Every structure is written in structure tokens, then in C-alpha cells.
PDB file of C-alpha atoms in Angstrom:
ATOM      1  CA  ASN A  12     -25.146   8.966  13.587  1.00 66.00           C
ATOM      2  CA  ALA A  13     -26.300   9.662  10.217  1.00 77.00           C
ATOM      3  CA  GLY A  14     -23.329   9.013   8.266  1.00 94.00           C
ATOM      4  CA  VAL A  15     -24.194   8.902   4.467  1.00 96.00           C
ATOM      5  CA  THR A  16     -27.719   9.913   4.150  1.00 96.00           C
ATOM      6  CA  GLN A  17     -29.771   9.041   0.393  1.00 97.00           C
ATOM      7  CA  THR A  18     -32.957  10.276  -0.580  1.00 96.00           C
ATOM      8  CA  PRO A  19     -35.151   9.299  -2.226  1.00 96.00           C
ATOM      9  CA  LYS A  20     -35.297   5.609  -1.167  1.00 96.00           C
ATOM     10  CA  PHE A  21     -37.688   4.293  -4.133  1.00 96.00           C
ATOM     11  CA  ARG A  22     -38.412   6.121  -7.138  1.00 96.00           C
ATOM     12  CA  ILE A  23     -40.191   5.399 -10.602  1.00 96.00           C
ATOM     13  CA  LEU A  24     -39.548   7.834 -13.462  1.00 96.00           C
ATOM     14  CA  LYS A  25     -40.800   7.976 -17.167  1.00 96.00           C
ATOM     15  CA  ILE A  26     -38.628   7.429 -19.545  1.00 97.00           C
ATOM     16  CA  GLY A  27     -37.391  10.971 -20.730  1.00 96.00           C
ATOM     17  CA  GLN A  28     -37.597  12.873 -17.128  1.00 96.00           C
ATOM     18  CA  SER A  29     -35.167  13.981 -15.293  1.00 96.00           C
ATOM     19  CA  MET A  30     -33.986  13.609 -11.368  1.00 96.00           C
ATOM     20  CA  THR A  31     -31.471  14.268  -9.071  1.00 97.00           C
ATOM     21  CA  LEU A  32     -30.772  11.724  -6.289  1.00 97.00           C
ATOM     22  CA  GLN A  33     -29.148  13.425  -3.173  1.00 97.00           C
ATOM     23  CA  CYS A  34     -26.365  12.013  -0.900  1.00 98.00           C
ATOM     24  CA  ALA A  35     -25.458  13.955   2.366  1.00 97.00           C
ATOM     25  CA  GLN A  36     -22.115  12.797   4.791  1.00 97.00           C
ATOM     26  CA  ASP A  37     -21.726  13.944   8.496  1.00 96.00           C
ATOM     27  CA  MET A  38     -18.292  12.897   8.865  1.00 95.00           C
ATOM     28  CA  ASN A  39     -16.284  15.228   7.223  1.00 94.00           C
ATOM     29  CA  HIS A  40     -15.535  12.483   4.479  1.00 95.00           C
ATOM     30  CA  ASN A  41     -13.153  13.959   1.395  1.00 94.00           C
ATOM     31  CA  TYR A  42     -14.082  11.279  -0.596  1.00 94.00           C
ATOM     32  CA  MET A  43     -17.035  10.624  -2.496  1.00 95.00           C
ATOM     33  CA  TYR A  44     -18.777   7.941  -4.663  1.00 95.00           C
ATOM     34  CA  TRP A  45     -21.725   7.274  -7.188  1.00 97.00           C
ATOM     35  CA  TYR A  46     -22.007   3.728  -7.522  1.00 96.00           C
ATOM     36  CA  ARG A  47     -25.136   1.586  -9.438  1.00 96.00           C
ATOM     37  CA  GLN A  48     -25.726  -2.111  -8.596  1.00 94.00           C
ATOM     38  CA  ASP A  49     -27.967  -3.895 -11.142  1.00 92.00           C
ATOM     39  CA  PRO A  50     -30.083  -7.249 -10.379  1.00 85.00           C
ATOM     40  CA  GLY A  51     -27.434  -9.969  -8.858  1.00 81.00           C
ATOM     41  CA  MET A  52     -24.620  -7.721  -9.931  1.00 85.00           C
ATOM     42  CA  GLY A  53     -21.624  -5.766  -8.510  1.00 87.00           C
ATOM     43  CA  LEU A  54     -20.884  -2.182  -7.799  1.00 92.00           C
ATOM     44  CA  LYS A  55     -20.430  -0.070 -10.480  1.00 91.00           C
ATOM     45  CA  LEU A  56     -18.695   3.431 -10.291  1.00 92.00           C
ATOM     46  CA  ILE A  57     -20.303   6.457 -11.799  1.00 95.00           C
ATOM     47  CA  TYR A  58     -18.485   9.239 -10.359  1.00 95.00           C
ATOM     48  CA  TYR A  59     -16.143  10.127  -7.685  1.00 94.00           C
ATOM     49  CA  SER A  60     -15.125  13.486  -5.752  1.00 94.00           C
ATOM     50  CA  VAL A  61     -11.876  13.900  -4.279  1.00 92.00           C
ATOM     51  CA  GLY A  62     -13.296  17.225  -2.302  1.00 93.00           C
ATOM     52  CA  ALA A  63     -15.182  20.267  -3.165  1.00 94.00           C
ATOM     53  CA  GLY A  64     -15.339  21.141  -6.664  1.00 94.00           C
ATOM     54  CA  ILE A  65     -13.329  18.597  -7.714  1.00 94.00           C
ATOM     55  CA  THR A  66     -15.194  15.154  -9.991  1.00 95.00           C
ATOM     56  CA  ASP A  67     -14.522  13.218 -12.199  1.00 93.00           C
ATOM     57  CA  LYS A  68     -15.920   9.863 -14.005  1.00 93.00           C
ATOM     58  CA  GLY A  69     -16.154   6.590 -13.099  1.00 91.00           C
ATOM     59  CA  GLU A  70     -16.546   3.429 -15.339  1.00 89.00           C
ATOM     60  CA  VAL A  71     -20.433   4.149 -16.359  1.00 94.00           C
ATOM     61  CA  PRO A  72     -20.911   8.273 -16.230  1.00 96.00           C
ATOM     62  CA  ASN A  73     -22.965   8.787 -19.549  1.00 95.00           C
ATOM     63  CA  GLY A  74     -26.502   9.799 -18.961  1.00 95.00           C
ATOM     64  CA  TYR A  75     -25.290  11.076 -15.528  1.00 97.00           C
ATOM     65  CA  ASN A  76     -24.273  14.295 -14.053  1.00 97.00           C
ATOM     66  CA  VAL A  77     -22.924  15.221 -10.368  1.00 97.00           C
ATOM     67  CA  SER A  78     -21.392  18.250  -8.591  1.00 95.00           C
ATOM     68  CA  ARG A  79     -19.439  18.883  -5.364  1.00 97.00           C
ATOM     69  CA  SER A  80     -20.320  22.389  -4.158  1.00 96.00           C
ATOM     70  CA  THR A  81     -19.689  21.108  -0.283  1.00 96.00           C
ATOM     71  CA  THR A  82     -17.941  18.573   1.674  1.00 96.00           C
ATOM     72  CA  GLU A  83     -21.075  17.297   2.447  1.00 96.00           C
ATOM     73  CA  ASP A  84     -23.393  16.581  -0.497  1.00 97.00           C
ATOM     74  CA  PHE A  85     -22.617  14.809  -3.656  1.00 98.00           C
ATOM     75  CA  PRO A  86     -25.894  14.902  -5.521  1.00 98.00           C
ATOM     76  CA  LEU A  87     -26.151  12.348  -9.045  1.00 98.00           C
ATOM     77  CA  ARG A  88     -28.355  13.728 -11.866  1.00 97.00           C
ATOM     78  CA  LEU A  89     -30.152  11.783 -14.410  1.00 96.00           C
ATOM     79  CA  GLU A  90     -31.040  13.407 -17.296  1.00 89.00           C
ATOM     80  CA  LEU A  91     -33.421  12.124 -19.735  1.00 93.00           C
ATOM     81  CA  ALA A  92     -34.055   8.658 -17.981  1.00 94.00           C
ATOM     82  CA  ALA A  93     -33.371   5.475 -19.576  1.00 95.00           C
ATOM     83  CA  PRO A  94     -34.951   2.110 -18.809  1.00 95.00           C
ATOM     84  CA  SER A  95     -31.038   1.002 -18.829  1.00 95.00           C
ATOM     85  CA  GLN A  96     -30.349   3.184 -15.910  1.00 96.00           C
ATOM     86  CA  THR A  97     -32.843   1.040 -13.819  1.00 96.00           C
ATOM     87  CA  SER A  98     -30.731   0.370 -10.769  1.00 97.00           C
ATOM     88  CA  VAL A  99     -30.252   0.396  -7.375  1.00 96.00           C
ATOM     89  CA  TYR A 100     -28.108   3.805  -6.316  1.00 98.00           C
ATOM     90  CA  PHE A 101     -25.097   3.402  -3.854  1.00 97.00           C
ATOM     91  CA  CYS A 102     -23.569   6.588  -2.541  1.00 97.00           C
ATOM     92  CA  ALA A 103     -20.614   6.186  -0.047  1.00 96.00           C
ATOM     93  CA  SER A 104     -17.918   8.179   1.227  1.00 96.00           C
ATOM     94  CA  SER A 105     -14.791   7.774   3.018  1.00 94.00           C
ATOM     95  CA  TYR A 106     -11.486   9.604   4.227  1.00 91.00           C
ATOM     96  CA  GLN A 107      -8.590   9.772   1.759  1.00 84.00           C
ATOM     97  CA  VAL A 108      -6.226   7.596   3.790  1.00 85.00           C
ATOM     98  CA  LEU A 109      -5.497   3.754   2.595  1.00 84.00           C
ATOM     99  CA  ASN A 110      -6.744   2.150   5.394  1.00 87.00           C
ATOM    100  CA  GLN A 111     -10.020   3.586   5.524  1.00 89.00           C
ATOM    101  CA  PRO A 112     -12.813   2.037   4.154  1.00 91.00           C
ATOM    102  CA  GLN A 113     -15.956   3.369   2.350  1.00 93.00           C
ATOM    103  CA  HIS A 114     -19.420   3.999   4.052  1.00 95.00           C
ATOM    104  CA  PHE A 115     -22.578   3.557   2.328  1.00 96.00           C
ATOM    105  CA  GLY A 116     -25.601   4.972   2.362  1.00 96.00           C
ATOM    106  CA  ASP A 117     -29.029   2.942   2.173  1.00 95.00           C
ATOM    107  CA  GLY A 118     -29.385   3.309  -1.528  1.00 96.00           C
ATOM    108  CA  THR A 119     -32.115   4.411  -4.331  1.00 96.00           C
ATOM    109  CA  ARG A 120     -34.387   1.995  -5.797  1.00 96.00           C
ATOM    110  CA  LEU A 121     -34.633   3.510  -8.883  1.00 96.00           C
ATOM    111  CA  SER A 122     -37.135   2.385 -11.662  1.00 96.00           C
ATOM    112  CA  ILE A 123     -37.406   3.814 -15.394  1.00 96.00           C
ATOM    113  CA  LEU A 124     -40.848   2.649 -17.214  1.00 93.00           C
TER     114      LEU A 124
ATOM    115  CA  ALA B  12      -7.581  -7.050 -16.515  1.00 70.00           C
ATOM    116  CA  GLN B  13      -9.724  -7.287 -13.535  1.00 80.00           C
ATOM    117  CA  LYS B  14      -7.987  -5.741 -10.165  1.00 91.00           C
ATOM    118  CA  ILE B  15     -10.393  -8.067  -7.722  1.00 95.00           C
ATOM    119  CA  THR B  16     -11.414 -11.633  -8.936  1.00 95.00           C
ATOM    120  CA  GLN B  17     -13.871 -13.409  -7.028  1.00 96.00           C
ATOM    121  CA  THR B  18     -14.952 -17.007  -8.704  1.00 95.00           C
ATOM    122  CA  GLN B  19     -17.552 -18.063  -6.628  1.00 94.00           C
ATOM    123  CA  PRO B  20     -20.843 -17.028  -7.660  1.00 91.00           C
ATOM    124  CA  GLY B  21     -22.575 -19.263  -4.648  1.00 94.00           C
ATOM    125  CA  MET B  22     -21.611 -20.836  -2.222  1.00 95.00           C
ATOM    126  CA  PHE B  23     -22.825 -22.905   0.649  1.00 97.00           C
ATOM    127  CA  VAL B  24     -22.059 -23.490   4.050  1.00 97.00           C
ATOM    128  CA  GLN B  25     -23.802 -25.587   6.633  1.00 98.00           C
ATOM    129  CA  GLU B  26     -24.884 -23.733   9.901  1.00 97.00           C
ATOM    130  CA  LYS B  27     -21.836 -23.600  12.401  1.00 97.00           C
ATOM    131  CA  GLU B  28     -19.385 -24.470   9.972  1.00 98.00           C
ATOM    132  CA  ALA B  29     -16.721 -22.254   9.118  1.00 98.00           C
ATOM    133  CA  VAL B  30     -16.539 -21.330   4.816  1.00 98.00           C
ATOM    134  CA  THR B  31     -13.813 -19.770   3.135  1.00 98.00           C
ATOM    135  CA  LEU B  32     -14.851 -16.936   0.443  1.00 98.00           C
ATOM    136  CA  ASP B  33     -11.857 -16.691  -2.234  1.00 98.00           C
ATOM    137  CA  CYS B  34     -10.591 -12.902  -3.534  1.00 98.00           C
ATOM    138  CA  THR B  35      -7.436 -12.655  -5.625  1.00 97.00           C
ATOM    139  CA  TYR B  36      -6.639  -9.228  -6.648  1.00 97.00           C
ATOM    140  CA  ASP B  37      -4.244  -7.598  -9.260  1.00 95.00           C
ATOM    141  CA  THR B  38      -1.987  -4.775  -8.647  1.00 93.00           C
ATOM    142  CA  SER B  39       1.635  -3.547  -9.224  1.00 91.00           C
ATOM    143  CA  ASP B  40       1.256  -1.136  -6.017  1.00 90.00           C
ATOM    144  CA  GLN B  41       3.209  -1.800  -2.792  1.00 91.00           C
ATOM    145  CA  SER B  42       1.084   0.076  -0.904  1.00 91.00           C
ATOM    146  CA  TYR B  43      -3.033  -1.060  -0.842  1.00 93.00           C
ATOM    147  CA  GLY B  44      -5.639  -2.039   1.313  1.00 94.00           C
ATOM    148  CA  LEU B  45      -8.048  -5.369   1.161  1.00 96.00           C
ATOM    149  CA  PHE B  46     -11.487  -4.922   2.321  1.00 97.00           C
ATOM    150  CA  TRP B  47     -14.676  -7.411   2.737  1.00 98.00           C
ATOM    151  CA  TYR B  48     -17.912  -6.145   2.572  1.00 97.00           C
ATOM    152  CA  LYS B  49     -21.349  -8.049   3.380  1.00 97.00           C
ATOM    153  CA  GLN B  50     -24.410  -6.992   1.789  1.00 96.00           C
ATOM    154  CA  PRO B  51     -27.714  -8.944   3.538  1.00 96.00           C
ATOM    155  CA  SER B  52     -30.591  -9.333   1.559  1.00 94.00           C
ATOM    156  CA  SER B  53     -32.071  -5.847   2.921  1.00 93.00           C
ATOM    157  CA  GLY B  54     -29.435  -4.257   0.437  1.00 91.00           C
ATOM    158  CA  GLU B  55     -27.260  -2.074   2.490  1.00 92.00           C
ATOM    159  CA  MET B  56     -23.475  -2.528   2.312  1.00 94.00           C
ATOM    160  CA  ILE B  57     -21.612  -3.716   5.373  1.00 95.00           C
ATOM    161  CA  PHE B  58     -17.959  -3.209   5.924  1.00 95.00           C
ATOM    162  CA  LEU B  59     -16.481  -6.371   7.516  1.00 97.00           C
ATOM    163  CA  ILE B  60     -12.615  -6.018   7.718  1.00 97.00           C
ATOM    164  CA  TYR B  61      -9.444  -4.764   6.505  1.00 96.00           C
ATOM    165  CA  GLN B  62      -5.866  -5.717   5.746  1.00 97.00           C
ATOM    166  CA  GLY B  63      -3.415  -3.450   4.489  1.00 95.00           C
ATOM    167  CA  SER B  64      -0.405  -4.544   1.916  1.00 95.00           C
ATOM    168  CA  TYR B  65       1.779  -4.375   4.953  1.00 94.00           C
ATOM    169  CA  ASP B  66       0.369  -6.053   7.310  1.00 92.00           C
ATOM    170  CA  GLU B  67       2.450  -9.074   8.898  1.00 89.00           C
ATOM    171  CA  GLN B  68      -0.888 -10.683  10.366  1.00 94.00           C
ATOM    172  CA  ASN B  69      -3.807 -11.627   9.134  1.00 96.00           C
ATOM    173  CA  ALA B  70      -6.552  -9.386  10.053  1.00 96.00           C
ATOM    174  CA  THR B  71      -9.423 -10.721  12.599  1.00 97.00           C
ATOM    175  CA  GLU B  72     -12.901  -9.621  13.707  1.00 96.00           C
ATOM    176  CA  GLY B  73     -14.416 -11.447  15.701  1.00 97.00           C
ATOM    177  CA  ARG B  74     -15.733 -14.226  13.734  1.00 97.00           C
ATOM    178  CA  TYR B  75     -14.514 -12.526  10.636  1.00 98.00           C
ATOM    179  CA  SER B  76     -10.602 -13.541   9.374  1.00 97.00           C
ATOM    180  CA  LEU B  77      -8.766 -12.902   6.092  1.00 97.00           C
ATOM    181  CA  ASN B  78      -6.223 -14.946   4.792  1.00 97.00           C
ATOM    182  CA  PHE B  79      -3.709 -12.922   3.714  1.00 97.00           C
ATOM    183  CA  GLN B  80      -1.687 -14.406   0.985  1.00 96.00           C
ATOM    184  CA  LYS B  81       0.393 -11.565  -0.398  1.00 95.00           C
ATOM    185  CA  ALA B  82       2.579 -13.914  -2.947  1.00 95.00           C
ATOM    186  CA  ARG B  83      -0.075 -15.420  -4.519  1.00 96.00           C
ATOM    187  CA  LYS B  84      -1.853 -12.073  -4.398  1.00 96.00           C
ATOM    188  CA  SER B  85      -5.444 -13.435  -2.436  1.00 97.00           C
ATOM    189  CA  ALA B  86      -7.372 -11.940   0.317  1.00 98.00           C
ATOM    190  CA  ASN B  87      -9.502 -14.415   0.896  1.00 98.00           C
ATOM    191  CA  LEU B  88     -12.061 -14.155   3.888  1.00 98.00           C
ATOM    192  CA  VAL B  89     -12.923 -16.924   6.618  1.00 98.00           C
ATOM    193  CA  ILE B  90     -16.137 -16.919   8.303  1.00 98.00           C
ATOM    194  CA  SER B  91     -15.969 -19.332  11.397  1.00 97.00           C
ATOM    195  CA  ALA B  92     -19.065 -21.203  13.021  1.00 97.00           C
ATOM    196  CA  SER B  93     -21.731 -19.584  10.431  1.00 97.00           C
ATOM    197  CA  GLN B  94     -25.041 -18.549  11.701  1.00 97.00           C
ATOM    198  CA  LEU B  95     -28.081 -18.228   9.205  1.00 97.00           C
ATOM    199  CA  GLY B  96     -27.587 -13.989   9.440  1.00 97.00           C
ATOM    200  CA  ASP B  97     -24.596 -14.844   7.432  1.00 98.00           C
ATOM    201  CA  SER B  98     -26.515 -15.893   4.469  1.00 98.00           C
ATOM    202  CA  ALA B  99     -25.477 -12.897   2.228  1.00 97.00           C
ATOM    203  CA  MET B 100     -23.426 -11.043  -0.452  1.00 96.00           C
ATOM    204  CA  TYR B 101     -19.800 -10.669  -0.097  1.00 98.00           C
ATOM    205  CA  PHE B 102     -17.800  -8.196  -2.256  1.00 97.00           C
ATOM    206  CA  CYS B 103     -14.201  -8.109  -1.712  1.00 97.00           C
ATOM    207  CA  ALA B 104     -12.550  -4.440  -2.726  1.00 95.00           C
ATOM    208  CA  MET B 105      -9.039  -3.153  -2.798  1.00 94.00           C
ATOM    209  CA  ARG B 106      -7.904   0.668  -2.674  1.00 92.00           C
ATOM    210  CA  GLU B 107      -4.285   1.541  -3.970  1.00 88.00           C
ATOM    211  CA  SER B 108      -2.335   4.317  -3.728  1.00 83.00           C
ATOM    212  CA  ASN B 109      -1.083   4.511  -6.724  1.00 78.00           C
ATOM    213  CA  THR B 110      -4.656   5.354  -8.703  1.00 77.00           C
ATOM    214  CA  GLY B 111      -5.366   8.048  -6.273  1.00 73.00           C
ATOM    215  CA  ASN B 112      -6.723   5.535  -3.258  1.00 72.00           C
ATOM    216  CA  GLN B 113      -9.444   4.309  -5.505  1.00 79.00           C
ATOM    217  CA  PHE B 114     -11.660   1.238  -4.475  1.00 87.00           C
ATOM    218  CA  TYR B 115     -12.104  -1.764  -6.867  1.00 90.00           C
ATOM    219  CA  PHE B 116     -14.854  -4.169  -6.500  1.00 93.00           C
ATOM    220  CA  GLY B 117     -15.427  -7.439  -6.975  1.00 93.00           C
ATOM    221  CA  THR B 118     -18.526  -8.873  -8.556  1.00 92.00           C
ATOM    222  CA  GLY B 119     -19.105 -10.612  -5.237  1.00 95.00           C
ATOM    223  CA  THR B 120     -20.244 -14.244  -3.581  1.00 97.00           C
ATOM    224  CA  SER B 121     -23.695 -15.664  -2.527  1.00 96.00           C
ATOM    225  CA  LEU B 122     -23.407 -17.154   0.822  1.00 98.00           C
ATOM    226  CA  THR B 123     -25.872 -19.157   1.827  1.00 98.00           C
ATOM    227  CA  VAL B 124     -26.474 -20.511   5.109  1.00 98.00           C
ATOM    228  CA  ILE B 125     -28.207 -24.009   5.211  1.00 97.00           C
ATOM    229  CA  PRO B 126     -29.658 -24.587   8.911  1.00 95.00           C
TER     230      PRO B 126
END
């Protein structure tokens, strides 16, 4: 009963480094999402995907890239990490049906120093 | 304009009392869904309750109920018989069909249950 799995759970990066946050879901959801949550704030959508091979920008896409080669996986890549990208990152997935909620991973806590 | 507005940054409630967390939404779509999520201090996002725009009755899930007032575009979460474990952030979200079933989240309300 894995649901949405995010790795790693914690990471510290130096300014200018790059990394990929992994997200996998085993519920055969076609919609997947990446959010960031800054301390004490709500969720901001970074990128989303409505199916394999299809991705689109959300509210705050600058500094990030995504790909969706399979239904299950939706990695988020940070290029040239900056302190402003220090945040908690959540991956979520859902069916495309209107009444279906998003299922969230446990989050990745990322610090850029 | 904000799609989802939560005007209460923080709320306090006495244990065993009921509490209402406010949520108003903005949409011109006829077909949409409203969701509430709980985020405890451990950080995970937990789905609580759903209300569809065409549902005539208010949704209920255990101690959670949704006070849905369509004309006022409000979808308030009511928690009855509050417990200490209810202390958390609560987020209201909307999904509307005319934007490709995208989700929109409010800024959240922090609820503290006082023993």
C-alpha cells in the first residue's frame, strides 16, 4: 500500500548544485503534481502532468524542470540551487475525475546553504 | 483573484467543543469539487472530506462535516467534539472542470485544541 513515494526525505545542497527529487505512485493515477511549501505557508504549484509525456507549468516553475516518461514517475529537477529554493517539496497524484482527491507523498525537506 | 480564501490564520478551540473553519471560493464553473486536508506538525497532507457542487446534502465523515452554502460560495469545515490530535493546519481546496480539473489551495488555518 505504498501510494505516493518521495525520495529523499531530507537533503542539504550547496548553492549552485543540482539534484533530482524523485516521486513515484502505484495507484495508476494519470495526474501528478509538484508543490513547494515554505514555512508557515500554503502550497504553491510548481509543475503538473496530466499523463505520460505531458507536463505544464504551475505558479512557480522558475528554477525547476520535470519530465514524465511513465505513468508512475514524475521527477523534479533543480538546476543551480539557490537559497530561495529552501522549502518542503510535496509530490501528489490523482485520478482525472473531478471528485477524486489528491494523494500526497510525505514530502522532501530541502535546504540550500 | 484568489480561487480559495481562508480568512482565519489561526483558531483556538477547547477540547470537546465544535469548531468551524471558514473557506470561500471563487469560480464561474458549474461543476467543481471542494476538499479539505489536514496537515499535522509531522507534515503529511491528509485528505478529510469532499463536497461536490451538485451534492444537495452536506458531506460528513465521522466528526468532520462540510457546511456547503453554494449561493454564498462557502464550504466551511466543522469539526465536532475536538480532540487534541485535531491540532494541525487545515487547507481548503477546489477542483474545477473548466481548468482541466486542477486543484487550488487556500493559505490554510492553524487550529490549536486547548485541553
